[in-house]
Coordinates of C-alpha atoms and ligand atoms in Angstrom, one line a residue:
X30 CA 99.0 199.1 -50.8
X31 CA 100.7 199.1 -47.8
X32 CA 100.1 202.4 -45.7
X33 CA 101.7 201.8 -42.6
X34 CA 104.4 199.5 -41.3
X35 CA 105.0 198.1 -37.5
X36 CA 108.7 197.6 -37.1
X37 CA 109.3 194.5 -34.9
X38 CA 113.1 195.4 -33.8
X39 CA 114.4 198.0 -32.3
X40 CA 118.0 199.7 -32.3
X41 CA 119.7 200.6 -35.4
X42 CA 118.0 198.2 -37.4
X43 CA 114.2 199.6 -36.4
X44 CA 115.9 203.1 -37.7
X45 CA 116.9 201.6 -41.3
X46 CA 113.5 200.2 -41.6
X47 CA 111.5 203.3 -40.7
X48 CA 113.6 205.7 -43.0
X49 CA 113.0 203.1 -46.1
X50 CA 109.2 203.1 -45.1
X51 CA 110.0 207.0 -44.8
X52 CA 110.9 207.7 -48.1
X53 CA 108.2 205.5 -49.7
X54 CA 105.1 207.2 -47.8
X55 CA 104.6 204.9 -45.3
X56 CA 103.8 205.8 -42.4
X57 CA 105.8 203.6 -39.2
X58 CA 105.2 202.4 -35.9
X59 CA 107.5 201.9 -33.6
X60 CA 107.3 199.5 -30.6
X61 CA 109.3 199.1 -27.6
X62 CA 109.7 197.6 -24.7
X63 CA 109.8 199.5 -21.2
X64 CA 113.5 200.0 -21.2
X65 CA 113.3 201.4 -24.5
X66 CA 110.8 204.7 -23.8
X67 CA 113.8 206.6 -24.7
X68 CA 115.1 204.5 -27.4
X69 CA 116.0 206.9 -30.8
X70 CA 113.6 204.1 -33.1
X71 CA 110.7 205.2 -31.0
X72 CA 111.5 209.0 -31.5
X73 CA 111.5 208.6 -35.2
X74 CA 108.7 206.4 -35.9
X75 CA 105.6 208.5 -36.8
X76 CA 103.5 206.2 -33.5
X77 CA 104.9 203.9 -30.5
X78 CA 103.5 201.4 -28.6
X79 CA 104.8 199.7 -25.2
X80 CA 104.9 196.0 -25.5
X81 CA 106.3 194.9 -22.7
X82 CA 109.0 194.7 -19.5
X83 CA 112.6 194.9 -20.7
X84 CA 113.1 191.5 -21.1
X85 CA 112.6 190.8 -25.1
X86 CA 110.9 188.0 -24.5
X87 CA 108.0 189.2 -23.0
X88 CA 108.4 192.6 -25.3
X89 CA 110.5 192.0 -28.9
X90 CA 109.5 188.2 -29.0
X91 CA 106.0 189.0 -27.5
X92 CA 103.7 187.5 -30.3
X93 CA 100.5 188.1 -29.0
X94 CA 101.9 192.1 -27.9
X95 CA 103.0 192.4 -31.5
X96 CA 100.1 191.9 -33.3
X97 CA 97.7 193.6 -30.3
X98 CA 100.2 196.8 -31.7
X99 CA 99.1 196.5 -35.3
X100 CA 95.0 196.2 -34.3
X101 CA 95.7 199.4 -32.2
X102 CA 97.1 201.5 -34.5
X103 CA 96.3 199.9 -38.4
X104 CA 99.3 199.2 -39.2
X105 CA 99.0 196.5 -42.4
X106 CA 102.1 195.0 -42.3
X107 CA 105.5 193.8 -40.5
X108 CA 109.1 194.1 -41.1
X109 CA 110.7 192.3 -38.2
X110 CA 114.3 193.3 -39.1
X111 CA 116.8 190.8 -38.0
X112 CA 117.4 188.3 -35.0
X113 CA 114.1 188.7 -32.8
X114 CA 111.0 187.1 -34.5
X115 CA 112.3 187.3 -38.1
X116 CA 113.0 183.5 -38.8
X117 CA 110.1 182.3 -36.5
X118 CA 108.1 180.8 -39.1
X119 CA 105.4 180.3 -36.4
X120 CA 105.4 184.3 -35.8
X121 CA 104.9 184.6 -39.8
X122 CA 101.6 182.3 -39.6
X123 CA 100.1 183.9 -36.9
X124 CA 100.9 187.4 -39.2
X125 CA 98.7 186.3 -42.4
X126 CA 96.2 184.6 -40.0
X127 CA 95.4 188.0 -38.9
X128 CA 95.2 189.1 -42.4
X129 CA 98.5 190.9 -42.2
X130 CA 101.6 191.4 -44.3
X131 CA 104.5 189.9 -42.9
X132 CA 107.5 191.6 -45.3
X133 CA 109.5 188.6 -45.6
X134 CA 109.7 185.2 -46.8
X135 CA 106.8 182.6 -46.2
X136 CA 106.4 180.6 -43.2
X137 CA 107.3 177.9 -45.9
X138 CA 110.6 178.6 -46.5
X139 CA 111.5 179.3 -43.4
X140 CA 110.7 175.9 -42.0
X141 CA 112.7 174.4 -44.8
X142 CA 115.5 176.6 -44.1
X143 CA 115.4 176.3 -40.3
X144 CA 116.2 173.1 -40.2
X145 CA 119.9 172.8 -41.9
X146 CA 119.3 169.1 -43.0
X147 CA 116.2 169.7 -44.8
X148 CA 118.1 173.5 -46.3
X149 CA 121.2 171.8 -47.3
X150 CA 118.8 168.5 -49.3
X151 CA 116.6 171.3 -50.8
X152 CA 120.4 173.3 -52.3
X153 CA 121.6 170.5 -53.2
X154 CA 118.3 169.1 -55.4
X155 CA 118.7 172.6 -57.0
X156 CA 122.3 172.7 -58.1
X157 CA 123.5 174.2 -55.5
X158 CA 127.6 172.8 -54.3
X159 CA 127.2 171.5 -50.7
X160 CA 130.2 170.3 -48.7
X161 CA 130.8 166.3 -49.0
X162 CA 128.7 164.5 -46.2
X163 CA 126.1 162.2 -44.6
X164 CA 123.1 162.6 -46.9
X165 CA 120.8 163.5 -44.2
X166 CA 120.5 162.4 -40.7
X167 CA 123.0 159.9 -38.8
X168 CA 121.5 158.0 -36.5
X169 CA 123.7 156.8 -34.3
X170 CA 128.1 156.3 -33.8
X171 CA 128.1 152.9 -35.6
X172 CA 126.7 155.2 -38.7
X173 CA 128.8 158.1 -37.9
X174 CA 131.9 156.0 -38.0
X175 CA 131.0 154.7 -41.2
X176 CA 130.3 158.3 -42.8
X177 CA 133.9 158.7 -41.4
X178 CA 135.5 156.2 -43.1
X179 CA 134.0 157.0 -46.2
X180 CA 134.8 160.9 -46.4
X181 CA 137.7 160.8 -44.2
X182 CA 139.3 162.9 -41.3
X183 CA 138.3 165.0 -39.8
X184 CA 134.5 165.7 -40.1
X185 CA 132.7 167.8 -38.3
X186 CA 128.9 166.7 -36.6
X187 CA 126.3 169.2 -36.2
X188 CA 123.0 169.4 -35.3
X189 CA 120.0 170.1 -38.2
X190 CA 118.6 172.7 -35.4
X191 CA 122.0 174.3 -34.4
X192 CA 123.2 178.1 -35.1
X193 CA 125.5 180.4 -33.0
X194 CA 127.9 177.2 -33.3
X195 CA 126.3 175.8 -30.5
X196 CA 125.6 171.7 -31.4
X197 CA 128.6 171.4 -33.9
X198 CA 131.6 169.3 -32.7
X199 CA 134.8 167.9 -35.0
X200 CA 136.0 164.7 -34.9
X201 CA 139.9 164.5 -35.9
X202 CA 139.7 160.9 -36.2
X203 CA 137.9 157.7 -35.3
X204 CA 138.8 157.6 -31.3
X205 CA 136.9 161.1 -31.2
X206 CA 134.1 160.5 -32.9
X207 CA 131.7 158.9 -29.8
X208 CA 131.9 161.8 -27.7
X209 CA 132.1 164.4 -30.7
X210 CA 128.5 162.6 -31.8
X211 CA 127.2 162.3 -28.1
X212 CA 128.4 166.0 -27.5
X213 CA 126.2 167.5 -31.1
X214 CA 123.4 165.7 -30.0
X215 CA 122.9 166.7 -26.7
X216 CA 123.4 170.5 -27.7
X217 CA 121.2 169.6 -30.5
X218 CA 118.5 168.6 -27.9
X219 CA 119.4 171.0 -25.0
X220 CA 119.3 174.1 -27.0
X221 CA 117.1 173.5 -29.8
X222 CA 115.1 170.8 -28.7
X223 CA 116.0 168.4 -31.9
X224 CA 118.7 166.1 -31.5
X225 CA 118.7 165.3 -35.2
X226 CA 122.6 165.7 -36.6
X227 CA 124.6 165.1 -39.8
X228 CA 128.1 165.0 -40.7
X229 CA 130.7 166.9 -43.0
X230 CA 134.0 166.6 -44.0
X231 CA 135.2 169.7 -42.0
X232 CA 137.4 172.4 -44.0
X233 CA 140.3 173.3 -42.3
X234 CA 140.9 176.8 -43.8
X235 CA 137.8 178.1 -45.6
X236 CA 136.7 182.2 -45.9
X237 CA 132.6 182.6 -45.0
X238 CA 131.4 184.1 -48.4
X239 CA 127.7 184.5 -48.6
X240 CA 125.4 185.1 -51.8
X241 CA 122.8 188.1 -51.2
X242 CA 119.8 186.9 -52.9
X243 CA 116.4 188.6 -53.6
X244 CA 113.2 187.3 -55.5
X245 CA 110.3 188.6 -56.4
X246 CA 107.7 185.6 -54.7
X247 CA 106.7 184.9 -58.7
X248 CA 109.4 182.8 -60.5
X249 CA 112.1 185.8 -60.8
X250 CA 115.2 186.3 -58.9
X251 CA 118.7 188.0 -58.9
X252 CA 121.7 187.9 -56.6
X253 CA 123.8 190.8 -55.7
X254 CA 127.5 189.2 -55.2
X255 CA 128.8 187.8 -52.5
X256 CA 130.4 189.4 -48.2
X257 CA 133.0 188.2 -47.2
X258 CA 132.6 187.7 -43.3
X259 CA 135.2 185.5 -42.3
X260 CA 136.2 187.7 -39.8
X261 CA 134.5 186.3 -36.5
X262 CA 134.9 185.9 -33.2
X263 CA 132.6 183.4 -31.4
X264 CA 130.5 183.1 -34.4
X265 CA 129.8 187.1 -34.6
X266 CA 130.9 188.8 -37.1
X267 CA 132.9 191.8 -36.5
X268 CA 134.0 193.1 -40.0
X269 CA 132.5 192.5 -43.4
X270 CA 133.4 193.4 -46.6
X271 CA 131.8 193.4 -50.5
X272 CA 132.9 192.5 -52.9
X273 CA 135.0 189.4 -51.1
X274 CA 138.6 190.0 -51.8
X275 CA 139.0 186.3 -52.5
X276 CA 136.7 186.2 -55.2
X277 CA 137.0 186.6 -59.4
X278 CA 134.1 188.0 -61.7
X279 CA 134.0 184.8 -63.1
X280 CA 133.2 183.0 -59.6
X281 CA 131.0 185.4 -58.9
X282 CA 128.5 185.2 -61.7
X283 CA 128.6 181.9 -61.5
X284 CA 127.6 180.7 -57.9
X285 CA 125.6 184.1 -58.1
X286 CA 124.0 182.5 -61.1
X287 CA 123.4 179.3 -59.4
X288 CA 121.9 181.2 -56.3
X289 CA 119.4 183.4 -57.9
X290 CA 118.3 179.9 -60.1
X291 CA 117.8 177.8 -57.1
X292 CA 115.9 180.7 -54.8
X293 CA 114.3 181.6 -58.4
X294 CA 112.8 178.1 -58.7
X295 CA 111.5 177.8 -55.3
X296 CA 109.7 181.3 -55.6
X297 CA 111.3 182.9 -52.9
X298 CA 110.2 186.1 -51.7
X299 CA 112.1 189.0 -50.8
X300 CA 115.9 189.3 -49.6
X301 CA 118.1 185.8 -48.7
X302 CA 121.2 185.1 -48.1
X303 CA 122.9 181.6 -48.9
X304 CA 126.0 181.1 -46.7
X305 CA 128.5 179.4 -47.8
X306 CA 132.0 178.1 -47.3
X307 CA 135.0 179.1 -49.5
X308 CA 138.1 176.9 -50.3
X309 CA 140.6 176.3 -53.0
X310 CA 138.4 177.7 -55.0
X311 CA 135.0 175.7 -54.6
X312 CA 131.8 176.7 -52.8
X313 CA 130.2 174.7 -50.3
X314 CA 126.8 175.5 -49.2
X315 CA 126.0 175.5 -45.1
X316 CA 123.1 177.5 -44.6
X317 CA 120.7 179.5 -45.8
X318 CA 119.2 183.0 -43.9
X319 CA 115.9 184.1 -44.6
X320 CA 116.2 187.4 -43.2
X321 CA 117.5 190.9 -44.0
X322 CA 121.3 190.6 -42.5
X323 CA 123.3 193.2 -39.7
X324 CA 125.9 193.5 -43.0
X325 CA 123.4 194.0 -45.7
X326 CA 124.7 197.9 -46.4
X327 CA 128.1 196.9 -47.4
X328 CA 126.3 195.2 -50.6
X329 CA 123.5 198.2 -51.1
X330 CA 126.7 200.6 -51.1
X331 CA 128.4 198.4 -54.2
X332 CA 125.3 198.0 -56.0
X333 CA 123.4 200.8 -55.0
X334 CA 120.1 199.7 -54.2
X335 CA 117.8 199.9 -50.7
X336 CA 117.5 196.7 -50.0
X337 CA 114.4 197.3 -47.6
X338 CA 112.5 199.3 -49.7
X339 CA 112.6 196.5 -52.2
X340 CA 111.1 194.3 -49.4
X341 CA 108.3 196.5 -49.0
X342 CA 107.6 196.4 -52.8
X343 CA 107.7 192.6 -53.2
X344 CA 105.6 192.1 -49.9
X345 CA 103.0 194.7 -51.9
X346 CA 103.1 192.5 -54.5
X347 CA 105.1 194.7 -56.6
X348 CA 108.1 193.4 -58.8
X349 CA 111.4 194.5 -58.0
X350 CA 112.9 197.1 -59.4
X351 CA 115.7 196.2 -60.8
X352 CA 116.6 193.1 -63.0
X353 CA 120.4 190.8 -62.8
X354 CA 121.3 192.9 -65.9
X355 CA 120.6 195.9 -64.2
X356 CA 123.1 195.2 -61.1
X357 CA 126.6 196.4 -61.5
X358 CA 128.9 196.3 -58.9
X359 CA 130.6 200.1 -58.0
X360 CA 134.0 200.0 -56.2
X361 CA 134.2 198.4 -52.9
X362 CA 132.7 198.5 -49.1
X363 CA 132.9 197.6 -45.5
X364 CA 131.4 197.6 -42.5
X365 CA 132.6 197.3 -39.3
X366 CA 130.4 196.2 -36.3
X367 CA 130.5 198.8 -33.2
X368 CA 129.8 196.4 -29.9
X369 CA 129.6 197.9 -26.6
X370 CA 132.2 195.7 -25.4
X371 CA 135.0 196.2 -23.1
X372 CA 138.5 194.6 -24.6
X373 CA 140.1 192.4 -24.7
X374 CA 137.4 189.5 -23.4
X375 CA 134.4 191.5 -25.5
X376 CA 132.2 191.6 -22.5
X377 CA 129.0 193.4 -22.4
X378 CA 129.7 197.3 -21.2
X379 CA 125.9 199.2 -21.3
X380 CA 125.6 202.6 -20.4
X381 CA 125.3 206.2 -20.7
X382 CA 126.6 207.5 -23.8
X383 CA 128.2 211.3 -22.6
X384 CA 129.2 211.9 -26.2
X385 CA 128.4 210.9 -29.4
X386 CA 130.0 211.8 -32.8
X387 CA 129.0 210.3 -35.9
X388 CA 131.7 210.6 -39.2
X389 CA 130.6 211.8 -42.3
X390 CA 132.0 212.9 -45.5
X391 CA 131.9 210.9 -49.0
X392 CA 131.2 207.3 -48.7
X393 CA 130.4 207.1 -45.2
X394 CA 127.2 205.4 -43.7
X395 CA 126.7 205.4 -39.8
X396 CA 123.9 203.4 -39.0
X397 CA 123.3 203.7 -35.2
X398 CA 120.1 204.8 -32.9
X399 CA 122.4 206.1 -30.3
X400 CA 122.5 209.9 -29.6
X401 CA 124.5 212.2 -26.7
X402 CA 122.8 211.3 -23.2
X403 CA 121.3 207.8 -24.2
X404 CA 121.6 204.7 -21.5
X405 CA 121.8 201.8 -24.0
X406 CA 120.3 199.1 -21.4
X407 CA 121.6 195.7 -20.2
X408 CA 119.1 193.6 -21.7
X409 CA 119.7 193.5 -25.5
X410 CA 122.7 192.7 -28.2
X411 CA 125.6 194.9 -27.6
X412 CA 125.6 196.0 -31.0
X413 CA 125.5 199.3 -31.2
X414 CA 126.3 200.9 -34.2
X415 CA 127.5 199.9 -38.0
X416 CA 130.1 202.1 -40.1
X417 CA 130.0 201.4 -43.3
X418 CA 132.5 202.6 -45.8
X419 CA 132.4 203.0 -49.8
X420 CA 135.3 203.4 -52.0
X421 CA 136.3 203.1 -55.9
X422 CA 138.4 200.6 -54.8
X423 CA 139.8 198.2 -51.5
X424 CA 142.8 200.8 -50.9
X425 CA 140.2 203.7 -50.9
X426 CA 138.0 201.9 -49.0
X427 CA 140.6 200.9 -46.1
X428 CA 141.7 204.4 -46.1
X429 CA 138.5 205.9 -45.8
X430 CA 137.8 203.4 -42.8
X431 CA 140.7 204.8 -41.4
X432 CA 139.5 208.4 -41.3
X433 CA 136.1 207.5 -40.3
X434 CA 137.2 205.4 -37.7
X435 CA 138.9 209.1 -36.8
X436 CA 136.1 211.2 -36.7
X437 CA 134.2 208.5 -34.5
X438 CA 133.1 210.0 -30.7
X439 CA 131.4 207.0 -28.4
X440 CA 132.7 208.5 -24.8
X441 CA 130.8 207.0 -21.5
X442 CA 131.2 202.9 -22.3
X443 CA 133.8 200.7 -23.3
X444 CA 133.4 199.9 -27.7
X445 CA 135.1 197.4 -29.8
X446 CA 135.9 200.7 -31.8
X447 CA 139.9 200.1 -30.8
X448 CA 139.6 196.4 -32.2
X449 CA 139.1 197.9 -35.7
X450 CA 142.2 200.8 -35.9
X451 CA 144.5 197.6 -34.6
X452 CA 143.2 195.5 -37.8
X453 CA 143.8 198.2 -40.1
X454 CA 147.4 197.9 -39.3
X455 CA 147.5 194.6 -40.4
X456 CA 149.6 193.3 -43.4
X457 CA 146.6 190.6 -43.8
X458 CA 144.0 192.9 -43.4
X459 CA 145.7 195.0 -45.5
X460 CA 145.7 192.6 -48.5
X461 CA 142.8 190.8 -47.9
X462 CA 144.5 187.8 -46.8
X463 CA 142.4 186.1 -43.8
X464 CA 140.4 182.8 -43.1
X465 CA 137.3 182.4 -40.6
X466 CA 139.8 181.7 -37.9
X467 CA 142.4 184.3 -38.9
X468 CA 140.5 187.0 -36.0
X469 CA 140.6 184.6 -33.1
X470 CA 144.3 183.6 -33.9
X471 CA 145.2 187.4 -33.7
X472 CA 142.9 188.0 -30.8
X473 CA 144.9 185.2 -29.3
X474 CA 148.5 186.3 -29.9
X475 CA 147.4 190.4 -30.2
X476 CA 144.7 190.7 -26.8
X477 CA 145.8 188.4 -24.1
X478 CA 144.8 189.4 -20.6
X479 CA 147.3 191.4 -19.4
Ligands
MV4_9 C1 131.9 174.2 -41.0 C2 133.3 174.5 -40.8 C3 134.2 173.6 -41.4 N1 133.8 172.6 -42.2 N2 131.6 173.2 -41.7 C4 130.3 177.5 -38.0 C5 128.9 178.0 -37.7 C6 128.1 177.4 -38.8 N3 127.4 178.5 -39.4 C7 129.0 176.7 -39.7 N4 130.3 176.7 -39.1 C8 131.3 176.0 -39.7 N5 131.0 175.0 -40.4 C9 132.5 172.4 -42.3 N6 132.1 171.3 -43.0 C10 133.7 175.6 -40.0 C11 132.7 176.4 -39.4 C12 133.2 177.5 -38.7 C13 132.9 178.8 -39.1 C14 132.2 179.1 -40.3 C15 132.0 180.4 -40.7 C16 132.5 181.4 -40.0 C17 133.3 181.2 -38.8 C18 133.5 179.9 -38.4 C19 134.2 179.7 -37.2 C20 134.4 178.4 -36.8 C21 133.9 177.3 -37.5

């Protein structure tokens, strides 16, 4: 049994990991980097330990730091939260090499998901929809022409390493489709080091509707409906919503069906989340996260389950909890991501927080590790707080967004708090009615420099 966790994040996400371990009898340990001797996750863990400068990667991404924190204080086991070390299937070896517990998938599956080629072969061998493409890598333009003849305009090339959207280029037609290949390449190779691509027939107007999956590491899995987060700007998401508005019961259970089969077959391990694109009412799979995501409360709020401590229990080698028959979806959430961002550009605004307010009331989660006085520093994601809403329906659910977003205090720093009572105003937001480049459009026309 598992008697004491190191959480390998810090912020917001360090806090939702320690209360889970909390609840359970698990003792936590924080660590932290120097900036962060003040930070609230190393208040509420039961020990700290300093990893490191400021920088994360010689603190948050600090392998050798990490596990020198779990010989120190006997801590058994990991949760790295997101983003940081928790897809670095590298980090996840080095873990069980030490004869820890790294609460996540296996190093295994995500390698196979890392690399977007080798994810999207491995869906599509399980019966998972895929968009129509290359099958596998294209090695050069003569080839890529060819794929785009076959499919048809446009396509879009992106690297098997990419993410953030960085090595993904579309070609309109023929003429464009040289430099568009030359372009995903080189990113592929400057930022990723693999210059490995593959093409798609690019969707002009799809939502981003991802599958939560979990399994149990033994042949049993479920899936807990779909988010709808096609409300990005520059690749982040900045509002999220469950169940997707877009989306039927019958849809639903059937590429939540499919999900659960596929990660089910592969004896997946703990929670997953298969992204995919939505259009005209077909699912195409893109990617596949082996993590614990930023929006996973939206779907614990509809189906009321911790998804963490279910992590824990499966890294224990304990089954899960609850079974597909057992998951119900209650009324309807979203979250909405607070940045410390200065409007309209979104750039980075740390520090000191003079007042801080949280909302409360029925049906409202704020999950933040900011508190009255605290500097949030320079060198980390701006993210700085999620509010997450529950109602018995949409309506009640936008409403109750609405009053939160009320109660909310962040004074000292410029948010992206404003972004979200402009939304609300929205006719589309209102019904629902939005793509994955519906936000930027209305950024465009709504937030130019003035
Ligand atoms: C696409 C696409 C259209 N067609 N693939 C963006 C990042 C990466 N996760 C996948 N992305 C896209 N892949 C095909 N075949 C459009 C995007 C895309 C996007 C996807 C989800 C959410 C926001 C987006 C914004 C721009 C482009």
């Amino acid at each position: 049994m598992i008697e004491k966790i190191l959480v390998g994040n810090r912020g917001e996400i360090a806090l939702r990991v320690i209360r889970a371990a909390r609840e359970m009898g698990i003792q936590s340990v924080a660590v932290h980097s120097t900036a962060d001797a003040d930070a609230m996750h190393v208040r509420m863990a039961d020990e700290s330990v300093c990893i490191g400068p400021a920088p994360g990667t010689q603190s948050y991404l600090s392998i050798p730091a990490i596990i020198a924190a779990c010989e120190i204080t006997g801590a058994q086991a990991i949760h790295p939260g997101y983003g940081f070390l928790s897809e670095n299937a590298n980090f996840v070896q080095i873990v069980e090499d030490h004869g820890l517990t790294f609460i996540g998938p296996t190093a295994e599956h995500i390698r196979v998901m890392g690399d977007k080629i080798t994810a999207k072969d491995t869906m599509k061998s399980l019966g998972v929809p895929v968009v129509p493409g290359s099958d596998g890598g294209v090695p050069d333009v003569e080839a890529a022409l060819k794929i785009g003849e076959e499919f048809g305009y446009p396509v879009i090339i992106k690297a098997t390493a990419g993410g953030g959207g960085k090595g993904m280029k579309v070609a309109n037609n023929a003429d464009e489709m040289k430099s568009a290949f030359q372009t995903a390449r080189a990113e592929g190779k400057s930022n990723f080091g693999n210059d490995e691509v593959y093409i798609e027939k690019y969707l002009q107007k799809p939502r981003h509707i991802e599958i939560q999956v979990f399994g149990d590491g033994k042949g049993k899995a479920v899936h807990l409906g779909e988010r709808d987060c096609s409300l990005q700007r520059r690749h982040q998401k900045v509002f999220e919503e469950a169940p997707g508005p877009a989306i039927s019961p019958e849809e639903r259970a059937r590429i939540g069906q499919t999900c659960a089969e596929a990660v089910a077959r592969i004896n997946y391990i703990g929670a997953g989340t298969i992204e995919f694109l939505y259009e005209d009412g077909e699912f195409y799979f893109i990617e596949m996260n082996t993590r614990l995501q930023v929006e996973h409360p939206v779907t614990e709020a509809i189906f009321g389950v911790d998804l963490v401590r279910e992590q824990i229990r499966v890294a224990e080698g304990l089954p899960m909890s609850f079974s597909q028959d057992d998951l119900e979806i209650n009324g309807h959430a979203i979250e909405v991501r607070i940045n410390a961002e200065r409007l309209p550009n979104f750039a980075p605004c740390p520090g000191k927080i003079t007042q801080y307010h949280a909302p409360g009331g029925l049906g409202v989660r704020m999950d933040s590790a900011l508190y009255d006085g605290y500097s949030i520093p320079p060198y980390y994601d701006s993210l700085i707080g999620k509010l997450i809403v529950h109602g018995r329906d949409r309506p009640e659910a936008l409403a109750r967004l609405h009053r939160a977003l009320g109660e909310l205090i962040v004074d000292g720093i410029d948010t992206t708090i404003p972004l979200f009572d402009a939304l609300l105003a929205e006719p589309d937001i209102q019904s629902g009615d939005y793509s994955i480049h519906w936000l930027e459009r209305w950024l465009d026309a709504n937030m130019a420099e003035s």
